[in-house]
Coordinates of N, CA and C in Angstrom, one line a residue:
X823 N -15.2 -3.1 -1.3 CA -14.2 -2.1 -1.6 C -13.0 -2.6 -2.5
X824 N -12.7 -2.3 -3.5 CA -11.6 -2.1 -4.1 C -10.5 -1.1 -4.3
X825 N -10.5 -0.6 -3.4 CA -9.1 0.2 -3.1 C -8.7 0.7 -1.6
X826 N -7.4 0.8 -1.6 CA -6.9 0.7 -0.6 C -6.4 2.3 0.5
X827 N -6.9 2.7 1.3 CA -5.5 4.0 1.9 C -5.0 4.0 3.0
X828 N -3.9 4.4 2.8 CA -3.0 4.1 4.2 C -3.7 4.7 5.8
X829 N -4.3 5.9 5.5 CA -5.1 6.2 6.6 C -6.1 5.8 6.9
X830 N -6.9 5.0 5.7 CA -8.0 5.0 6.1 C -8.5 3.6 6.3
X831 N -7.5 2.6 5.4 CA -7.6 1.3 5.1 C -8.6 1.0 3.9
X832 N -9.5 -0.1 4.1 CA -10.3 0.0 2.7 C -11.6 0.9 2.3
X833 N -11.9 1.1 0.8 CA -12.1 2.2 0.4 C -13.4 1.9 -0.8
X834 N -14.0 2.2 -1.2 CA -14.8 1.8 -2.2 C -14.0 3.0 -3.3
X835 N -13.8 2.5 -4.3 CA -13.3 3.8 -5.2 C -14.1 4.6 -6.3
X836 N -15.5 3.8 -5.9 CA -16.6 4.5 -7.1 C -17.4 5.5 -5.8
X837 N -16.9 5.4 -4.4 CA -17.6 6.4 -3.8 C -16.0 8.0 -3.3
X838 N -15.1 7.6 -3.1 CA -13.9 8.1 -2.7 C -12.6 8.1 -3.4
X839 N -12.4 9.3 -3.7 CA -10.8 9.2 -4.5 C -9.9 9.1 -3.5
X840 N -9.8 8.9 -2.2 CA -8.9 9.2 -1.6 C -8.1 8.0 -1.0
X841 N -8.0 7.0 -2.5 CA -7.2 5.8 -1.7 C -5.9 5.8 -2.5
X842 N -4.9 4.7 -2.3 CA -3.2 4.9 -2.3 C -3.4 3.4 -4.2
X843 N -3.8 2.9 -3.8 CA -3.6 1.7 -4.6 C -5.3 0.9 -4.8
X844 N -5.5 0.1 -5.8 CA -6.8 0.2 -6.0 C -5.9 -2.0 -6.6
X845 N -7.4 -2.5 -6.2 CA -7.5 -4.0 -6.8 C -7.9 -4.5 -7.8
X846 N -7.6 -5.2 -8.6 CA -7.9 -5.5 -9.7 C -7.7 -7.1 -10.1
X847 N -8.7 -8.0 -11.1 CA -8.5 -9.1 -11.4 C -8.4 -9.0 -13.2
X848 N -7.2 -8.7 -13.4 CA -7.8 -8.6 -14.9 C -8.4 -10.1 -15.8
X849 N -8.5 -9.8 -16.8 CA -8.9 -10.8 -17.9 C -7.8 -12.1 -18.2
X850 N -8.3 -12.9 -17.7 CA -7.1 -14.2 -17.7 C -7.2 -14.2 -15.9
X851 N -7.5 -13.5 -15.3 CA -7.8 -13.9 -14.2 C -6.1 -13.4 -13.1
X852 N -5.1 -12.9 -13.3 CA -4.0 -12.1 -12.7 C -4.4 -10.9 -12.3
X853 N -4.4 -11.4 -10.3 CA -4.4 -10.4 -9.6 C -3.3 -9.7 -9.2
X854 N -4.1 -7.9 -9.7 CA -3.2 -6.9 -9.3 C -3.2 -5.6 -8.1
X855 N -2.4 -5.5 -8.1 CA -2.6 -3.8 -7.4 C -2.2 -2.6 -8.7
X856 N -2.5 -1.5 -8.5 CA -2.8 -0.8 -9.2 C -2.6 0.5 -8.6
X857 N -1.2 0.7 -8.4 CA -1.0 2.8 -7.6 C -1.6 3.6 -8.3
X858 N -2.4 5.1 -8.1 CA -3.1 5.6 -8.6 C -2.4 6.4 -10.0
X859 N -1.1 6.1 -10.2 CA -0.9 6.7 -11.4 C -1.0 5.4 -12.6
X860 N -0.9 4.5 -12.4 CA -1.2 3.4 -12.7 C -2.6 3.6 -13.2
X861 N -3.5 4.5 -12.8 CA -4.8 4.4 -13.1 C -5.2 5.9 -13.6
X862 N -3.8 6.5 -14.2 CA -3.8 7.9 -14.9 C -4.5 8.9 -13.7
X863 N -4.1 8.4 -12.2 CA -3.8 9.3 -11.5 C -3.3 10.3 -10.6
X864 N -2.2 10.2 -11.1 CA -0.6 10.8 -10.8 C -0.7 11.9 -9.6
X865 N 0.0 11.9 -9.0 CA 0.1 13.3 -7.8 C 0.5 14.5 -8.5
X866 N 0.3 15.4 -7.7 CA 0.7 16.7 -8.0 C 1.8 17.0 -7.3
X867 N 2.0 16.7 -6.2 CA 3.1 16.8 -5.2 C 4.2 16.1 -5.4
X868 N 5.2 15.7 -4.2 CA 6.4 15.2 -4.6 C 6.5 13.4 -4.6
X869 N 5.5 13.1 -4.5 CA 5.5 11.5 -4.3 C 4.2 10.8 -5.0
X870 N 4.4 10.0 -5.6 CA 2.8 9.1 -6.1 C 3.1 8.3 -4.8
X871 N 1.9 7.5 -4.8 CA 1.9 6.6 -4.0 C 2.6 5.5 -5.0
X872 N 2.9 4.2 -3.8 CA 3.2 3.0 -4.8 C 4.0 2.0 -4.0
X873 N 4.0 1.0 -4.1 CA 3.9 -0.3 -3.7 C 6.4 -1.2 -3.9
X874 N 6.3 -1.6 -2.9 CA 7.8 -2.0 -2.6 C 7.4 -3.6 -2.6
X875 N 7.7 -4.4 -3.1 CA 7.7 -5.9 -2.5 C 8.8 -5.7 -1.7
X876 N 8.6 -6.9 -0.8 CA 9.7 -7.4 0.6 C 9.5 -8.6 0.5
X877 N 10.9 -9.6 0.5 CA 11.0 -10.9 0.7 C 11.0 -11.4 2.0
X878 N 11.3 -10.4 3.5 CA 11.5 -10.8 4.5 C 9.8 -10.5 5.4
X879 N 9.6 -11.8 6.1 CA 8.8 -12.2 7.1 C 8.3 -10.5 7.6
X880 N 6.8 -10.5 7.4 CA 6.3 -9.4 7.8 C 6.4 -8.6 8.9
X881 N 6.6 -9.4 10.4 CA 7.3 -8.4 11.5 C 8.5 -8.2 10.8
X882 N 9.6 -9.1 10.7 CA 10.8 -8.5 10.2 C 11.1 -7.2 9.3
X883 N 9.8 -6.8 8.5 CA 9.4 -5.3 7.9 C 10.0 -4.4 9.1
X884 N 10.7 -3.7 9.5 CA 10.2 -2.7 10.6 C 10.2 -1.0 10.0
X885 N 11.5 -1.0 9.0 CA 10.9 0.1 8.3 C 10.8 0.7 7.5
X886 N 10.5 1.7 6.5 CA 9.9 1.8 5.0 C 11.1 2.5 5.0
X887 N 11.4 2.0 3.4 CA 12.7 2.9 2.7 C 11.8 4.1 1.9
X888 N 12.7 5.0 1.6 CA 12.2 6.9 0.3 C 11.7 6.2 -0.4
X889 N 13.2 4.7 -1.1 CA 12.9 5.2 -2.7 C 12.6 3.4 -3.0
X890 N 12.2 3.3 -4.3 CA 11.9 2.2 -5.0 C 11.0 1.6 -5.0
X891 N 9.8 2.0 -5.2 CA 8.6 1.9 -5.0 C 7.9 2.4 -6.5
X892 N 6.9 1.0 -6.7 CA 6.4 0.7 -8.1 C 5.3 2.2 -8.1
X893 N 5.2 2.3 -9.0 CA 4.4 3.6 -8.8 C 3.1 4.0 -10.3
X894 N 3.7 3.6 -11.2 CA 3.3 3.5 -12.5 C 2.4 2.3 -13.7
X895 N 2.5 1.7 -13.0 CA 2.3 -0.2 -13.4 C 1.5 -1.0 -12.8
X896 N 0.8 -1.8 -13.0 CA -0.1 -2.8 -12.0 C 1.3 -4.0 -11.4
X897 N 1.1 -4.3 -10.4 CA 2.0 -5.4 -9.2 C 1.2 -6.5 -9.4
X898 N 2.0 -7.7 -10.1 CA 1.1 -8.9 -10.0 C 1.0 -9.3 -8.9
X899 N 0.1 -9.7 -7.7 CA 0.2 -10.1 -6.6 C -0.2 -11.7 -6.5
X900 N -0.3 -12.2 -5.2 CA -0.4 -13.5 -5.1 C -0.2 -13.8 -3.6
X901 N -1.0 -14.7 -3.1 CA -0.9 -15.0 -1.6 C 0.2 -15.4 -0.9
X902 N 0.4 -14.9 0.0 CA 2.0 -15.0 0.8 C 3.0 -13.8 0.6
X903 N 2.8 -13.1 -0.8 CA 3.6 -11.7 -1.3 C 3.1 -10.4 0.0
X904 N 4.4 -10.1 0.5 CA 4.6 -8.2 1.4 C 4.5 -7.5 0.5
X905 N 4.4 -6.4 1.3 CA 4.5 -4.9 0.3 C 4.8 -3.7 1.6
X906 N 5.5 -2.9 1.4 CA 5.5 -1.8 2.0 C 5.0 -0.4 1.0
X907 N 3.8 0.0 1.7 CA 3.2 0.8 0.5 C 3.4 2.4 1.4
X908 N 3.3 3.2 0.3 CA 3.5 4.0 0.4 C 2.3 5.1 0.0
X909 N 1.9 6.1 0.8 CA 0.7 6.5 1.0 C 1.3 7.9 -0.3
X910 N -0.4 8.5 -0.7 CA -0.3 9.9 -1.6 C 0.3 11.1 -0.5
X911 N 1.0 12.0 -1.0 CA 1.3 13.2 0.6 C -0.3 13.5 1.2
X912 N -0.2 13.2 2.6 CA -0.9 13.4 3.3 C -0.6 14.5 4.0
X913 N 0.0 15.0 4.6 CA 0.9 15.6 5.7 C 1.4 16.6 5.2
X914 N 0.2 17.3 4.6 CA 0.3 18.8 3.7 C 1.4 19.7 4.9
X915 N 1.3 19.7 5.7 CA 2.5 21.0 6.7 C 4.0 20.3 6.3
X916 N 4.3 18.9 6.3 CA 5.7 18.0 6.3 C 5.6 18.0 4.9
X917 N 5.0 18.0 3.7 CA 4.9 17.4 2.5 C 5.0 16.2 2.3
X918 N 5.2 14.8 3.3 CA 5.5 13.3 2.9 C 4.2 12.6 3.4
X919 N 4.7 11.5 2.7 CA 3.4 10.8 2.8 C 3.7 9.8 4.0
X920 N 2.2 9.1 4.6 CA 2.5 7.9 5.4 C 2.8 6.4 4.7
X921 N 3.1 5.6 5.4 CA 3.4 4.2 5.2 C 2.9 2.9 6.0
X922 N 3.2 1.9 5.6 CA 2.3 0.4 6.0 C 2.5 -0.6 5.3
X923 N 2.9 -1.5 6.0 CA 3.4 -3.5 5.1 C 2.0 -3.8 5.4
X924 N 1.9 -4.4 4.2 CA 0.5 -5.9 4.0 C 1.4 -6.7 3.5
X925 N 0.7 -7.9 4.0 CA 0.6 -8.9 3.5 C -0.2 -9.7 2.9
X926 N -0.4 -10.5 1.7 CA -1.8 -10.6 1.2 C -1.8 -11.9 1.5
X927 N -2.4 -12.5 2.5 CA -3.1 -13.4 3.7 C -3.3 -14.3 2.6
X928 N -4.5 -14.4 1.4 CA -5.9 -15.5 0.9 C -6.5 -14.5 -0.2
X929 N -6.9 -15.6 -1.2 CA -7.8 -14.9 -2.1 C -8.8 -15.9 -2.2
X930 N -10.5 -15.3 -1.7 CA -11.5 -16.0 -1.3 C -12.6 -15.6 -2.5
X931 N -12.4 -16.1 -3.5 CA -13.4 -15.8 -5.0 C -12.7 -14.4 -5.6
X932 N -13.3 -13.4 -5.4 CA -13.1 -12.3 -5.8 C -12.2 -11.1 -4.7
X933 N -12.4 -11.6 -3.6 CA -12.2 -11.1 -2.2 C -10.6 -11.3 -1.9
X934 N -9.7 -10.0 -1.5 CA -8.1 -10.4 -1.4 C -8.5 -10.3 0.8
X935 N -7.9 -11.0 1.1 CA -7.3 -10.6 2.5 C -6.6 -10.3 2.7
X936 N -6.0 -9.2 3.5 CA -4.7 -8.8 3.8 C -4.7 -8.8 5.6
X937 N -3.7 -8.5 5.5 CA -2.7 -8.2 7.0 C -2.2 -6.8 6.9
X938 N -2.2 -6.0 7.9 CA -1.9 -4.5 7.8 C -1.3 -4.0 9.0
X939 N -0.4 -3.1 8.9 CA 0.0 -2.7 9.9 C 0.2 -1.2 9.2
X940 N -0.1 0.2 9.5 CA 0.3 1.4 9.0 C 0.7 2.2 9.9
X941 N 1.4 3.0 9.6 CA 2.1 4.2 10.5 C 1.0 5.4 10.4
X942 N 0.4 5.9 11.2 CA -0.3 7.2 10.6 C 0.2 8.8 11.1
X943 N 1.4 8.3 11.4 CA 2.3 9.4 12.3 C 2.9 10.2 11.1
X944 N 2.3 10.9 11.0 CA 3.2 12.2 9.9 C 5.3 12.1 10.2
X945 N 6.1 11.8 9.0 CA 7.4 12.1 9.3 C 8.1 10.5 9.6
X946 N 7.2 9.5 9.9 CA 7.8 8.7 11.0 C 7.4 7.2 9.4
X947 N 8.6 6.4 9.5 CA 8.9 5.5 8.5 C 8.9 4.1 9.4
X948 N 8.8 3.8 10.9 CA 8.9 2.5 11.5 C 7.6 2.3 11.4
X949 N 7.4 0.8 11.0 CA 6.3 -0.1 10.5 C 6.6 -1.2 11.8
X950 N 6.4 -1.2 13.1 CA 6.5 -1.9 14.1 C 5.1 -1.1 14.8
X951 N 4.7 -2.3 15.7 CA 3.4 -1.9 16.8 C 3.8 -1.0 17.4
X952 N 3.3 -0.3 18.3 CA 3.7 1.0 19.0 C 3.7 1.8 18.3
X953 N 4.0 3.2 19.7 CA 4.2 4.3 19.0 C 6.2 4.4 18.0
X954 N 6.2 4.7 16.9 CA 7.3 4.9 16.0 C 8.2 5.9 16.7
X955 N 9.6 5.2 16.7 CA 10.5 6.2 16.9 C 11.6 6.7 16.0
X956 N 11.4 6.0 14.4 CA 12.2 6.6 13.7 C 11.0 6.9 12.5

């Protein structure tokens, strides 16, 4: 699988359009992420998906900001780099989308590992275990 969704986690993207961010090794060998407008797939609704780096320790994530999120561009990634990603609108009744920090663990040949944690609660922005209370 080379792409990613917040609901669903990983994705093949030659079988399913319905992922947030997609992987990539380009030529020279710099691994990216790739939000689907980034891949001339843009939303129709009020949010693309797209990708936040975080400098602070992945529990210390606890919860996703609205705004500033790459949306347009490939994200050079690299092992040890967060993200708080931001899902396409899911939550057609709310109009927002869901959320989720990775962390990208190891890269094993072609293969990225991550660490995930996602919110699948329509409305709700805390990226901590449990049920979210904000």
């Amino acid at each position: 699988p080379s792409g990613f969704a917040v609901e669903e986690g990983a994705i093949r993207t030659d079988l399913d359009a319905g992922f947030d961010f997609a992987y990539n090794i380009e030529p020279g060998g710099r691994r990216v992420l790739l939000p689907r407008a980034a891949l001339g797939l843009p939303s129709t609704n009020t949010a693309d998906p797209g990708l936040q780096r975080r400098d602070e320790a992945f529990d210390a994530i606890v919860v996703a900001s609205s705004n500033g999120y790459v949306t347009d561009e490939p994200v050079p990634i690299e092992a040890g780099d967060r993200y708080i990603v931001r899902s396409r609108v899911l939550c057609s009744s709310l109009g927002v989308p869901l959320y989720a920090k990775i962390e990208i663990l190891e890269f094993d040949g072609n293969l990225m590992h991550l660490k995930v944690l996602a919110n699948r609660n329509c409305g709700y922005k805390g990226l901590e275990p449990g049920f979210p209370d904000r």
